[in-house]
Coordinates of C-alpha atoms and ligand atoms in Angstrom, one line a residue:
M694 CA -26.4 -80.8 -18.6
F695 CA -29.5 -80.5 -16.8
D696 CA -30.5 -79.4 -13.1
V697 CA -32.4 -81.6 -10.7
V698 CA -35.0 -80.1 -8.4
T699 CA -36.3 -82.4 -5.8
G700 CA -39.8 -81.4 -4.5
G701 CA -40.1 -79.6 -7.8
A702 CA -43.9 -80.1 -8.0
G703 CA -44.2 -78.4 -4.6
F704 CA -45.0 -74.7 -3.9
I705 CA -41.5 -73.0 -4.0
G706 CA -40.1 -76.0 -6.2
S707 CA -42.5 -75.4 -9.0
H708 CA -41.7 -71.7 -9.1
L709 CA -38.1 -72.4 -9.1
V710 CA -38.8 -74.9 -12.1
D711 CA -40.5 -71.9 -13.8
A712 CA -37.4 -69.7 -13.4
L713 CA -34.8 -72.4 -14.4
V714 CA -36.9 -73.2 -17.4
A715 CA -37.2 -69.4 -18.4
Q716 CA -33.4 -69.4 -18.2
G717 CA -33.3 -72.0 -20.8
N718 CA -32.2 -75.0 -18.5
E719 CA -33.5 -78.5 -18.8
V720 CA -34.8 -79.8 -15.5
L721 CA -35.4 -83.2 -14.0
V722 CA -38.0 -83.0 -11.2
I723 CA -37.9 -85.7 -8.5
D724 CA -41.1 -85.6 -6.3
N725 CA -43.4 -88.3 -4.8
L726 CA -46.4 -85.9 -5.4
S727 CA -47.5 -86.3 -1.9
V728 CA -48.6 -82.7 -1.9
N729 CA -49.7 -81.8 -5.5
G730 CA -50.3 -83.6 -8.5
T731 CA -48.5 -82.6 -11.7
E732 CA -50.6 -79.6 -12.3
T733 CA -47.9 -77.2 -11.1
I734 CA -45.5 -78.3 -13.7
D735 CA -47.5 -79.8 -16.5
R736 CA -47.0 -77.2 -19.0
H737 CA -43.2 -77.7 -18.8
I738 CA -43.5 -81.5 -19.0
K739 CA -45.7 -81.0 -22.2
S740 CA -43.1 -78.6 -23.8
G741 CA -40.4 -81.2 -23.0
K742 CA -38.3 -78.7 -20.9
V743 CA -39.0 -80.8 -17.7
R744 CA -38.9 -84.5 -17.1
L745 CA -40.6 -85.8 -13.9
R746 CA -39.4 -88.7 -12.0
K747 CA -42.3 -89.6 -9.5
V748 CA -40.5 -91.3 -6.7
D749 CA -40.1 -91.0 -3.0
L750 CA -36.4 -90.2 -2.0
L751 CA -36.7 -92.7 0.9
T752 CA -36.9 -95.5 -1.7
E753 CA -34.3 -97.1 -4.0
G754 CA -33.7 -96.8 -7.7
W755 CA -33.8 -93.0 -8.6
Q756 CA -30.1 -92.4 -7.7
D757 CA -28.9 -93.2 -11.2
S758 CA -30.9 -90.5 -12.7
L759 CA -28.6 -87.8 -11.2
T760 CA -25.9 -89.0 -13.6
G761 CA -24.8 -85.9 -15.7
A762 CA -26.7 -83.4 -13.6
R763 CA -25.0 -80.0 -13.2
R764 CA -26.6 -79.3 -9.8
V765 CA -29.2 -80.6 -7.4
Y766 CA -31.8 -78.0 -5.9
H767 CA -32.9 -79.9 -2.9
L768 CA -36.3 -78.7 -1.8
A769 CA -38.2 -81.9 -1.1
A770 CA -39.0 -82.0 2.5
D771 CA -41.9 -82.2 5.2
P772 CA -42.4 -78.4 5.8
D773 CA -45.0 -78.8 8.6
V774 CA -43.6 -77.2 11.8
R775 CA -46.7 -77.7 13.8
Q776 CA -47.0 -81.4 12.9
S777 CA -43.4 -82.0 13.7
A778 CA -44.3 -81.5 17.3
V779 CA -47.0 -84.1 17.1
T780 CA -45.4 -86.8 15.1
P781 CA -41.6 -86.1 14.6
D782 CA -40.9 -89.3 12.5
P783 CA -42.1 -88.0 9.1
T784 CA -39.9 -84.9 9.6
I785 CA -36.8 -86.9 10.5
Q786 CA -37.2 -89.2 7.5
N787 CA -38.3 -86.8 4.8
N788 CA -35.9 -84.0 6.0
I789 CA -32.8 -85.6 7.6
L790 CA -32.7 -89.0 6.0
A791 CA -33.9 -87.9 2.6
T792 CA -31.1 -85.1 2.6
Y793 CA -28.5 -87.8 3.5
R794 CA -29.6 -90.0 0.7
V795 CA -29.5 -87.1 -1.9
L796 CA -26.0 -86.3 -0.7
E797 CA -25.0 -90.0 -1.0
A798 CA -26.5 -90.2 -4.5
M799 CA -24.6 -87.0 -5.4
R800 CA -21.3 -88.2 -4.1
T801 CA -21.6 -91.6 -5.9
H802 CA -22.7 -90.0 -9.2
S803 CA -20.2 -87.1 -9.2
V804 CA -22.7 -84.3 -8.9
R805 CA -20.8 -81.5 -7.0
E806 CA -23.3 -78.7 -6.4
I807 CA -26.4 -78.6 -4.0
V808 CA -28.8 -75.8 -3.3
F809 CA -30.7 -76.4 0.0
T810 CA -33.7 -74.8 1.4
S811 CA -33.4 -74.3 5.1
T812 CA -35.3 -72.0 7.5
S813 CA -35.5 -69.2 10.0
T814 CA -36.6 -71.9 12.6
I815 CA -33.0 -73.1 12.9
Y816 CA -32.4 -70.0 15.1
G817 CA -35.0 -70.9 17.7
E818 CA -36.0 -67.8 19.8
A819 CA -33.3 -65.5 18.7
T820 CA -32.3 -62.7 21.1
V821 CA -31.0 -60.7 18.1
I822 CA -33.6 -59.4 15.7
P823 CA -33.1 -59.0 12.8
T824 CA -31.0 -62.3 13.1
P825 CA -27.9 -62.6 11.2
E826 CA -26.5 -65.8 9.6
D827 CA -23.6 -65.8 12.2
Y828 CA -26.1 -65.7 15.2
T829 CA -25.4 -68.2 18.0
P830 CA -26.4 -70.3 19.9
L831 CA -28.5 -72.2 17.4
E832 CA -31.2 -73.7 19.5
P833 CA -34.2 -74.8 17.4
I834 CA -37.5 -75.1 19.4
S835 CA -39.3 -77.3 16.8
V836 CA -38.3 -80.7 15.5
Y837 CA -38.7 -79.3 12.0
G838 CA -35.9 -76.6 12.8
A839 CA -33.8 -79.2 14.3
S840 CA -34.1 -81.4 11.2
K841 CA -33.1 -78.5 8.9
L842 CA -30.2 -77.6 11.1
A843 CA -29.0 -81.3 11.0
C844 CA -29.3 -81.1 7.1
E845 CA -27.2 -78.0 7.0
A846 CA -24.4 -79.8 9.1
L847 CA -24.6 -82.8 6.8
I848 CA -24.3 -80.6 3.7
S849 CA -21.3 -78.6 5.2
A850 CA -19.6 -82.0 6.0
Y851 CA -20.1 -83.3 2.5
C852 CA -18.8 -80.2 0.8
H853 CA -15.6 -80.2 2.9
S854 CA -15.1 -84.0 2.7
F855 CA -16.0 -84.7 -0.9
D856 CA -15.1 -81.4 -2.8
M857 CA -18.6 -80.4 -3.2
R858 CA -20.2 -76.9 -3.1
S859 CA -23.5 -75.7 -1.4
W860 CA -25.8 -72.9 -1.2
V861 CA -28.0 -72.9 1.9
F862 CA -31.0 -70.5 2.1
R863 CA -32.6 -69.8 5.4
F864 CA -36.0 -68.6 4.5
A865 CA -38.4 -66.4 6.3
N866 CA -42.0 -67.3 5.6
I867 CA -42.3 -67.6 1.9
I868 CA -45.9 -67.1 0.4
G869 CA -47.7 -67.0 -2.9
E870 CA -49.6 -68.7 -5.6
R871 CA -49.6 -72.6 -5.2
S872 CA -48.8 -72.5 -1.5
G873 CA -50.8 -75.2 0.2
H874 CA -49.9 -74.5 3.9
G875 CA -49.3 -71.6 6.2
V876 CA -51.2 -68.8 7.7
I877 CA -52.8 -67.3 4.7
T878 CA -54.0 -70.7 3.3
D879 CA -55.4 -71.3 6.8
F880 CA -57.3 -68.0 6.9
I881 CA -58.6 -68.2 3.4
Q882 CA -60.0 -71.8 4.1
K883 CA -61.6 -70.8 7.4
L884 CA -63.2 -67.8 5.9
K885 CA -64.5 -69.7 2.9
N886 CA -66.2 -72.1 5.4
N887 CA -67.4 -69.2 7.6
P888 CA -67.2 -65.7 6.3
A889 CA -68.5 -64.2 9.6
K890 CA -65.9 -65.6 12.0
L891 CA -62.1 -66.3 12.1
E892 CA -60.2 -68.2 14.7
I893 CA -56.7 -67.0 15.0
L894 CA -54.1 -69.2 16.7
G895 CA -52.3 -67.4 19.6
D896 CA -52.9 -63.7 20.5
G897 CA -52.5 -62.4 17.0
R898 CA -49.4 -60.5 18.0
Q899 CA -46.9 -63.1 16.6
T900 CA -44.8 -61.0 14.2
K901 CA -42.8 -62.3 11.4
S902 CA -41.3 -61.5 8.2
Y903 CA -42.9 -62.6 4.8
L904 CA -41.6 -62.7 1.3
E905 CA -43.4 -63.4 -1.9
V906 CA -42.1 -66.4 -3.7
H907 CA -41.0 -64.8 -6.9
A908 CA -38.6 -62.7 -4.9
C909 CA -37.5 -65.6 -3.0
V910 CA -36.7 -67.6 -6.2
E911 CA -34.9 -64.5 -7.7
A912 CA -32.7 -64.3 -4.6
M913 CA -31.8 -67.9 -4.7
L914 CA -30.7 -67.8 -8.3
Y915 CA -28.9 -64.6 -7.8
A916 CA -26.8 -66.0 -4.9
V917 CA -26.0 -69.2 -6.8
G918 CA -24.7 -67.2 -9.7
H919 CA -22.6 -64.9 -7.5
A920 CA -21.4 -66.8 -4.3
K921 CA -18.6 -69.3 -4.8
D922 CA -17.5 -70.5 -1.4
P923 CA -17.5 -74.2 -0.6
V924 CA -20.5 -73.4 1.8
N925 CA -22.6 -70.3 1.0
T926 CA -25.3 -69.6 3.6
F927 CA -27.8 -66.8 3.3
N928 CA -30.9 -65.6 5.0
I929 CA -33.6 -64.7 2.5
G930 CA -36.6 -62.6 3.7
S931 CA -38.0 -59.1 3.7
E932 CA -36.7 -56.2 5.6
D933 CA -39.6 -55.8 7.9
W934 CA -42.4 -57.9 9.6
I935 CA -46.1 -58.1 10.1
D936 CA -48.3 -59.5 12.9
V937 CA -50.9 -62.2 12.4
K938 CA -53.8 -59.9 13.3
T939 CA -52.8 -57.6 10.3
I940 CA -52.5 -60.6 7.9
A941 CA -56.1 -61.7 9.0
D942 CA -57.2 -57.9 8.2
I943 CA -55.6 -58.1 4.8
V944 CA -57.0 -61.5 3.9
A945 CA -60.5 -60.3 4.8
V946 CA -60.3 -57.2 2.7
E947 CA -59.0 -59.2 -0.3
M948 CA -61.9 -61.5 0.3
H949 CA -64.3 -58.4 0.3
L950 CA -65.5 -59.3 3.8
E951 CA -66.4 -56.5 6.0
K952 CA -67.6 -57.8 9.3
V953 CA -65.3 -60.7 10.4
R954 CA -65.3 -61.4 14.0
Q955 CA -61.8 -62.4 15.0
R956 CA -61.4 -64.9 17.8
F957 CA -58.0 -65.4 19.4
T958 CA -57.2 -68.9 21.0
G959 CA -54.7 -67.0 23.3
G960 CA -51.1 -67.4 24.2
T961 CA -48.0 -65.9 22.8
R962 CA -47.6 -68.5 20.2
G963 CA -49.8 -70.4 17.8
W964 CA -48.7 -74.0 18.4
V965 CA -45.8 -75.9 20.1
G966 CA -42.7 -74.9 18.3
D967 CA -43.9 -71.6 16.9
V968 CA -41.4 -68.7 17.3
P969 CA -43.4 -65.6 18.1
K970 CA -41.0 -63.1 16.7
M971 CA -38.9 -63.7 13.7
Q972 CA -37.1 -61.3 11.2
L973 CA -34.0 -62.3 9.4
G974 CA -31.1 -60.1 8.8
V975 CA -30.4 -59.8 5.0
E976 CA -27.3 -57.7 5.0
K977 CA -25.2 -60.7 3.6
I978 CA -27.3 -61.1 0.5
K979 CA -27.5 -57.4 0.1
A980 CA -23.8 -57.0 0.2
L981 CA -23.7 -59.7 -2.6
G982 CA -25.9 -57.6 -4.7
W983 CA -29.5 -58.7 -4.2
K984 CA -32.0 -56.9 -2.1
P985 CA -35.9 -57.5 -1.4
R986 CA -37.8 -54.9 -3.3
I987 CA -41.1 -55.6 -1.4
G988 CA -42.0 -55.8 2.2
S989 CA -44.0 -58.2 4.3
Q990 CA -47.4 -56.5 3.9
E991 CA -47.1 -56.1 0.1
S992 CA -46.0 -59.8 0.0
V993 CA -49.1 -60.7 2.1
R994 CA -51.3 -58.8 -0.2
I995 CA -49.9 -60.2 -3.5
A996 CA -49.9 -63.7 -2.2
T997 CA -53.4 -63.6 -0.9
R998 CA -54.7 -62.2 -4.3
A999 CA -52.7 -65.0 -6.1
M1000 CA -54.0 -67.6 -3.8
L1001 CA -57.6 -66.6 -4.1
G1002 CA -57.2 -66.6 -7.9
S1003 CA -55.6 -69.9 -8.0
R1004 CA -57.7 -72.2 -5.8
Ligands
LIG1245 P1 -44.3 -78.1 -0.3 O1 -44.8 -79.1 0.6 O2 -45.1 -77.4 -1.2 O3 -43.1 -78.9 -1.2 C1 -42.4 -80.0 -0.9 C2 -42.4 -81.0 -2.1 O4 -41.5 -82.1 -1.6 C3 -43.7 -81.6 -2.4 O5 -44.0 -81.5 -3.7 C4 -43.7 -83.0 -1.9 O6 -44.4 -83.9 -2.7 C5 -42.1 -83.3 -2.0 N1 -41.6 -84.4 -1.2 C6 -41.7 -84.3 0.2 N2 -41.1 -85.5 0.8 C7 -40.6 -86.1 -0.4 C8 -39.9 -87.3 -0.5 N3 -39.7 -88.1 0.6 N4 -39.6 -87.7 -1.7 C9 -39.9 -87.0 -2.8 N5 -40.6 -85.9 -2.7 C10 -41.0 -85.4 -1.4 O7 -43.3 -77.1 0.5 P2 -42.7 -75.6 0.2 O8 -43.3 -74.6 1.0 O9 -42.6 -75.5 -1.4 O10 -41.2 -75.9 0.7 C11 -40.1 -76.1 -0.2 C12 -38.8 -76.2 0.7 O11 -38.6 -75.0 1.3 C13 -38.9 -77.3 1.8 O12 -37.6 -77.8 2.0 C14 -39.2 -76.3 3.1 O13 -38.7 -77.0 4.3 C15 -38.4 -75.1 2.7 N6 -39.0 -73.9 3.4 C16 -40.2 -73.3 3.1 C17 -40.7 -72.2 3.8 C18 -42.0 -71.7 3.4 O14 -42.3 -70.7 3.9 N7 -42.7 -72.3 2.5 C19 -39.9 -71.7 4.7 C20 -38.6 -72.2 5.0 C21 -38.2 -73.4 4.3

């Protein structure tokens, strides 16, 4: 038996692959390598623990490779919230359509378990913070959030219609080594280009919860091992939050820059579809037996150091 990880060459996917290999599992990665090359998983491919199928989920021909798999960890997606407000189509294709195709391939090849990476953005601008899993109404304000909510609905329907089981994880901001997008990547890049000045999108007071990627993967695997309903939905994040200005200060300190002039573009959000305040309630996964051992500030510091070391 082997596990399938779609998007396994990506940021979170490659850390998940590390953890599955460490558990002794064989893994098939399905990825079109649109973000990274194979460098994130090369050592596992060389050791024979991981096979790579370089293919786009929107094409035909890969579906047979699911035969005999124990479970699909479906992480492949277009994760760009900001871009989804500019050109929605790639988000719809790579998120909703690709997820439908994965579910269909699973149904026709008798793979019954799916793990799905959803997002805090399905809650939109929640009025209850920390936001629990049973919060309503679910009114995403980004096409990305809407696409993930649509995927959750499809997964639920497939589980109930075709005797499947799912674990759906609604992530806060996940950060760490190999991350190629998000606020820390943006700040590091800008400060490398100009160490004296940093443009910060919005007023710097957008306040959100961040979790380092190793803790995220640990939480996912814990829940998969312990929750056994047909549809198991959990928030994953830290138990506090941090504002964007403080993240900028931490990144500058970690880059040993003392006199960075911060310039704010203004407004309460960084871009169309940005949720200014986000913290997820994690009581449900805590009741299951997993709790985050680090907070947002420490996560940002660890991730910044790792990202500075790795790129
Ligand atoms: P990433 O961009 O690093 O990884 C996505 C991977 O999917 C890439 O390797 C890409 O090549 C692959 N991919 C995309 N479209 C594909 C397609 N059509 N066919 C085959 N492969 C395809 O992103 P990430 O940050 O690692 O995110 C992983 C998952 O977690 C995504 O589903 C994302 O929506 C979700 N998520 C991430 C965060 C976060 O903070 N990083 C937060 C919430 C949810």
